[in-house]
Short mmCIF file of C-alpha atoms in Angstrom, two decimals:
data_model
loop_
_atom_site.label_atom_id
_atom_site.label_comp_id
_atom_site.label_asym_id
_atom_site.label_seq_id
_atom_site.Cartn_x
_atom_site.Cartn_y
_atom_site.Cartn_z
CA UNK A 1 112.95 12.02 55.72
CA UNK A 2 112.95 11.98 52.22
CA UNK A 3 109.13 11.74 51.00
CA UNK A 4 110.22 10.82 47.17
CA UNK A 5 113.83 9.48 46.75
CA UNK A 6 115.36 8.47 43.73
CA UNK A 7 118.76 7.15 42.70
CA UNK A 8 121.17 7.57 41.68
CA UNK A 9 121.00 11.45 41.07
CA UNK A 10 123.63 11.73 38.36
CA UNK A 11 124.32 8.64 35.36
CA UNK A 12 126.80 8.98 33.14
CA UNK A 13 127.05 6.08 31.03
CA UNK A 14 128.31 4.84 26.92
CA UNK A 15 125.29 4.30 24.15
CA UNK A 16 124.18 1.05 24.52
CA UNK A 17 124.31 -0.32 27.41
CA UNK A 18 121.55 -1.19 29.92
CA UNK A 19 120.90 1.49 33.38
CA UNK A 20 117.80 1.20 36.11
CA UNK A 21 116.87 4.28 38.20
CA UNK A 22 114.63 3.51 41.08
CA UNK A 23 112.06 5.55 43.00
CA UNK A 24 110.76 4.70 46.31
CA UNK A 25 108.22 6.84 48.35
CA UNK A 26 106.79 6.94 52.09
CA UNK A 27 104.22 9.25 51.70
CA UNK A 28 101.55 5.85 51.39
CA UNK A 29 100.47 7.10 47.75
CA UNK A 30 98.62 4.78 45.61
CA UNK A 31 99.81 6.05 42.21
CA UNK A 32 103.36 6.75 40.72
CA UNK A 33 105.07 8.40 37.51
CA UNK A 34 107.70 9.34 35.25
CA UNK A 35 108.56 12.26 33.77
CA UNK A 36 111.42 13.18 31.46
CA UNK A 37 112.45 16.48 31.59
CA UNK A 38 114.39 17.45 28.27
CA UNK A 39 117.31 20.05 27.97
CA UNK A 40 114.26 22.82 27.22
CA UNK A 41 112.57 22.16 30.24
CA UNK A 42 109.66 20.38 28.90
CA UNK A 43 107.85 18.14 31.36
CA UNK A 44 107.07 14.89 29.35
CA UNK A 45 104.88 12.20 31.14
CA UNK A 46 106.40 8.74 30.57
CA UNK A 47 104.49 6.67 32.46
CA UNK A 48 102.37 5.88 35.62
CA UNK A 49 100.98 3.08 37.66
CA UNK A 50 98.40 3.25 40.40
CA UNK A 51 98.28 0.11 43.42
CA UNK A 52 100.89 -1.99 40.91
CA UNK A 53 98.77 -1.21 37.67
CA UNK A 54 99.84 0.69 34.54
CA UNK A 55 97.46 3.63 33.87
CA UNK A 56 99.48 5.43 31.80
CA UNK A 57 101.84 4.70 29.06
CA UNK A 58 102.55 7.18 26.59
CA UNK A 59 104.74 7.10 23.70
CA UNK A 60 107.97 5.97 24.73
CA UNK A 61 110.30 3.72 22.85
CA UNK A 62 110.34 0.01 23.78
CA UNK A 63 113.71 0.16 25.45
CA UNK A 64 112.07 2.08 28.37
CA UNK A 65 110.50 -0.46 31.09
CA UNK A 66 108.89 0.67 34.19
CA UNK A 67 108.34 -1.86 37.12
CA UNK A 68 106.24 -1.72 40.20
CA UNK A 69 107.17 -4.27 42.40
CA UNK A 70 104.66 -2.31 45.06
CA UNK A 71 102.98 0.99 45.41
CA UNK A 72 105.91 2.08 47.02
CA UNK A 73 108.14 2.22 44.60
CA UNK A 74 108.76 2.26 40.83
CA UNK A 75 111.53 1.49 38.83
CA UNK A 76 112.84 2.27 35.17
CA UNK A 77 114.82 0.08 33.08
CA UNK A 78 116.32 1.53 29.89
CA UNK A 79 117.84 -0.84 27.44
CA UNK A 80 120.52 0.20 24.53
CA UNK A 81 120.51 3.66 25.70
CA UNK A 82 120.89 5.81 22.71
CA UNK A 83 122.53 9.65 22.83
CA UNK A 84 118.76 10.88 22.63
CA UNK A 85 118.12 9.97 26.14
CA UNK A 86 120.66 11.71 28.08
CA UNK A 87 117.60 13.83 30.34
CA UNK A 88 116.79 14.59 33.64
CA UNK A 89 114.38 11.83 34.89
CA UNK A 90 111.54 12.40 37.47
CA UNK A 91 109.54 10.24 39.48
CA UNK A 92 106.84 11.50 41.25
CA UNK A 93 103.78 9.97 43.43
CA UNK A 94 100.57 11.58 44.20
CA UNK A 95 96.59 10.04 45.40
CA UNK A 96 94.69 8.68 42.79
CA UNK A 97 92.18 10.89 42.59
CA UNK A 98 91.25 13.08 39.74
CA UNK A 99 93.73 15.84 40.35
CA UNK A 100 95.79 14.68 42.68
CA UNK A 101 99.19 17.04 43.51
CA UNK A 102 102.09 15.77 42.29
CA UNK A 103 105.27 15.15 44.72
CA UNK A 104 108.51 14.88 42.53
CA UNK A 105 111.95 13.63 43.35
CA UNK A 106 114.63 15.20 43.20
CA UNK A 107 115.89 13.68 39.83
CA UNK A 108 118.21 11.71 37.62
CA UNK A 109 120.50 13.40 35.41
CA UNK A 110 121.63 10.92 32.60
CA UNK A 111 123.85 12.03 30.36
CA UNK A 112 124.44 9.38 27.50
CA UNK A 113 127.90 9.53 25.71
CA UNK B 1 94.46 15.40 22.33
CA UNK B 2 94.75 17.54 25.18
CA UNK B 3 97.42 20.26 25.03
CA UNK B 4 98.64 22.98 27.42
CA UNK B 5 99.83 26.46 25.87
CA UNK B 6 102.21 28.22 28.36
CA UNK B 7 103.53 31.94 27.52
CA UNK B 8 105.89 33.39 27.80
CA UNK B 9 108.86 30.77 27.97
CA UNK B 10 110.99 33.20 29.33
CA UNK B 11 110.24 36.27 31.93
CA UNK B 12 113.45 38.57 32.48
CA UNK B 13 112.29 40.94 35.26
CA UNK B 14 113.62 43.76 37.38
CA UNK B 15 113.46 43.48 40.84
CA UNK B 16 110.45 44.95 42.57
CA UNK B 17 108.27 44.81 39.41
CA UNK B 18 105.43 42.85 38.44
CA UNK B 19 105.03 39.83 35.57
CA UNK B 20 102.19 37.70 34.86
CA UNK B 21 102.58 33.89 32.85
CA UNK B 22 100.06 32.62 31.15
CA UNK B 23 98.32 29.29 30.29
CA UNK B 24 95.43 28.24 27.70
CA UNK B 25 94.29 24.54 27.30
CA UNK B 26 92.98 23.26 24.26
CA UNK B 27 90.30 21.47 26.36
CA UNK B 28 88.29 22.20 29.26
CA UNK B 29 90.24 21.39 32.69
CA UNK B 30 88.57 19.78 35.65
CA UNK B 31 91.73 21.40 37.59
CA UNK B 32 94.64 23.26 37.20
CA UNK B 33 97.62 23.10 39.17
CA UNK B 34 100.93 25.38 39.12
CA UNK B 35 104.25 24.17 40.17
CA UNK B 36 107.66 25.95 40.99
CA UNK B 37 111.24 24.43 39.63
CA UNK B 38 114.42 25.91 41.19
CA UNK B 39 117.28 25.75 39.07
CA UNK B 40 119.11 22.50 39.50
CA UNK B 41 115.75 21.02 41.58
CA UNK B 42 112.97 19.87 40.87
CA UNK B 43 109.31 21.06 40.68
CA UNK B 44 107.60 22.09 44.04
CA UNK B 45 103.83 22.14 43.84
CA UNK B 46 102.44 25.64 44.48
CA UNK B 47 98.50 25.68 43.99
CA UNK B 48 95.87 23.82 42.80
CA UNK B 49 92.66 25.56 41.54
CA UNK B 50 89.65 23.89 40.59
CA UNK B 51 86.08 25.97 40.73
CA UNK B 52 85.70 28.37 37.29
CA UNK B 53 86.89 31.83 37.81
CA UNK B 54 88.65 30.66 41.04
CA UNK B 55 91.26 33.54 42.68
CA UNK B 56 94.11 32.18 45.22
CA UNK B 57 96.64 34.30 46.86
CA UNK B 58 100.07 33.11 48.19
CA UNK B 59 101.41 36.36 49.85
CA UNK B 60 102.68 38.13 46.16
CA UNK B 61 101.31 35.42 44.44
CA UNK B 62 98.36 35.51 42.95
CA UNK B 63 96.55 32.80 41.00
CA UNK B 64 93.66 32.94 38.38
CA UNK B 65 91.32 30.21 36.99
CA UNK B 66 89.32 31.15 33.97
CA UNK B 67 85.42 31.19 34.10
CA UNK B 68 85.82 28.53 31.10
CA UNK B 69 87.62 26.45 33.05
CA UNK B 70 90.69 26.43 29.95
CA UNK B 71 93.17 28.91 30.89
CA UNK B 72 94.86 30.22 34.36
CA UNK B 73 97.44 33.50 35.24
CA UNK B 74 99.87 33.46 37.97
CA UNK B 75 100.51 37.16 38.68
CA UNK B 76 103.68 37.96 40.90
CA UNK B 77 104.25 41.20 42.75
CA UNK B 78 107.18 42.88 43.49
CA UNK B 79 109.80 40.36 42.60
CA UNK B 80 112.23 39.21 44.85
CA UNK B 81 115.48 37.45 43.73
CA UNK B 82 113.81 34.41 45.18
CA UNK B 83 110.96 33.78 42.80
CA UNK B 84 114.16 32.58 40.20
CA UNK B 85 113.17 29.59 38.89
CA UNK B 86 110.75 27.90 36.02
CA UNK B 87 107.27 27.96 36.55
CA UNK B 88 104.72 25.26 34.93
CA UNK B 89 100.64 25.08 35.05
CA UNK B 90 99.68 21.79 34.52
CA UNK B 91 96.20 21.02 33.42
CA UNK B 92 94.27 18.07 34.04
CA UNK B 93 91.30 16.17 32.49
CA UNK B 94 91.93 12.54 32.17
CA UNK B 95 95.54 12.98 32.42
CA UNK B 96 97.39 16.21 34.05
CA UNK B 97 99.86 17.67 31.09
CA UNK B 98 102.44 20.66 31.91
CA UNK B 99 102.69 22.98 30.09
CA UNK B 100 106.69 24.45 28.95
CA UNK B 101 107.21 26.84 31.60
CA UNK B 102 107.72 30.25 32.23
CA UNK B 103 111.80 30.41 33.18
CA UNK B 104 112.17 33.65 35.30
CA UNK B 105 115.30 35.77 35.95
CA UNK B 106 115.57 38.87 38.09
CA UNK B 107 118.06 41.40 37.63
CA UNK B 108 118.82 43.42 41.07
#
């Protein structure tokens, strides 16, 4: 069983139009996150929520909307995707508790065209 | 704001020797944790280290936390064609940040 799962794994899609990638975990965390992983590796936190709550929200465009329907699972919404996004896209859970391990998925590689 | 030096970026090494990566916050760290990214996966947690001047082996790994409580080592020995991969420290205060990685390639 799958502890993080996200999908779909691979996006290919035109600039400007609208894509979600979802995350769901069972490992009964309380907090979630996204990363964005850029062509150099970087590991850029995007955003997180802990029990349904955003905790963290760091400089991302507008266009980028995360949603936590429960603490199972978080989704992102990306609106008038520009060529800038194409990424690999992590979402990870962990315990809210000051330094907490992360558990990643296994990713979402969007490639914007 | 907090920020999370990582050297080097890239580690070429012949098999059966030794390498060391490096990381240095710009703040003091209430833990630091390092994680392992196959190619084409995605990062594995390895460690967490948390007391100052902490040492953790993982059989030829071994892991250093400063006495200052702002930088960390991870020391391999021996390296196997299965240590490939891009290794990050990520540092945590209020938030945990990665730093860029250490990408490492063995040559048999």
């Amino acid at each position: 069983d799958t502890a993080v799962s996200q999908t779909p794994k691979y996006l290919v899609t035109q600039m400007g139009n609208d894509k979600s990638i979802k995350c769901e975990q069972n490992l009964g965390h309380d907090t979630m996150y996204w990363y964005k992983q850029d062509s150099k590796k970087f590991l850029k936190i995007m955003f997180s929520y802990n029990n349904k709550e955003l905790i963290i929200n760091e400089t991302v465009p507008n266009r980028f909307s995360p949603k936590s329907p429960d603490k199972a699972h978080l989704n992102l919404h990306i609106n008038s995707l520009e060529l800038g996004d194409s990424a690999v896209y992590f979402c990870a859970s962990s315990q809210y508790k000051q330094g907490g391990k992360l558990f990643f998925g296994s990713g979402t590689q969007l490639s914007v065209l | 704001g907090q920020q999370v030096m990582q050297i080097p970026q890239y580690q070429h090494v012949q098999e059966g020797e030794d390498f060391t990566t490096y990381c240095n916050s710009s703040t003091t760290l209430s833990n630091i944790q390092w994680y392992k990214q196959r190619p084409g996966g995605h990062p594995v947690f390895l460690i967490q280290l948390v007391k100052s001047g902490e040492v953790k082996k993982q059989k030829r790994l071994t892991f250093q936390f400063g006495e200052a409580k702002k930088n960390s080592s991870l020391h391999i020995t021996a390296t196997q064609t299965t240590d490939v991969g891009t290794y990050f420290c990520a540092g945590h205060d209020y938030k945990l940040s990665f730093g860029a990685g250490t990408t490492v390639t063995v040559r048999a």
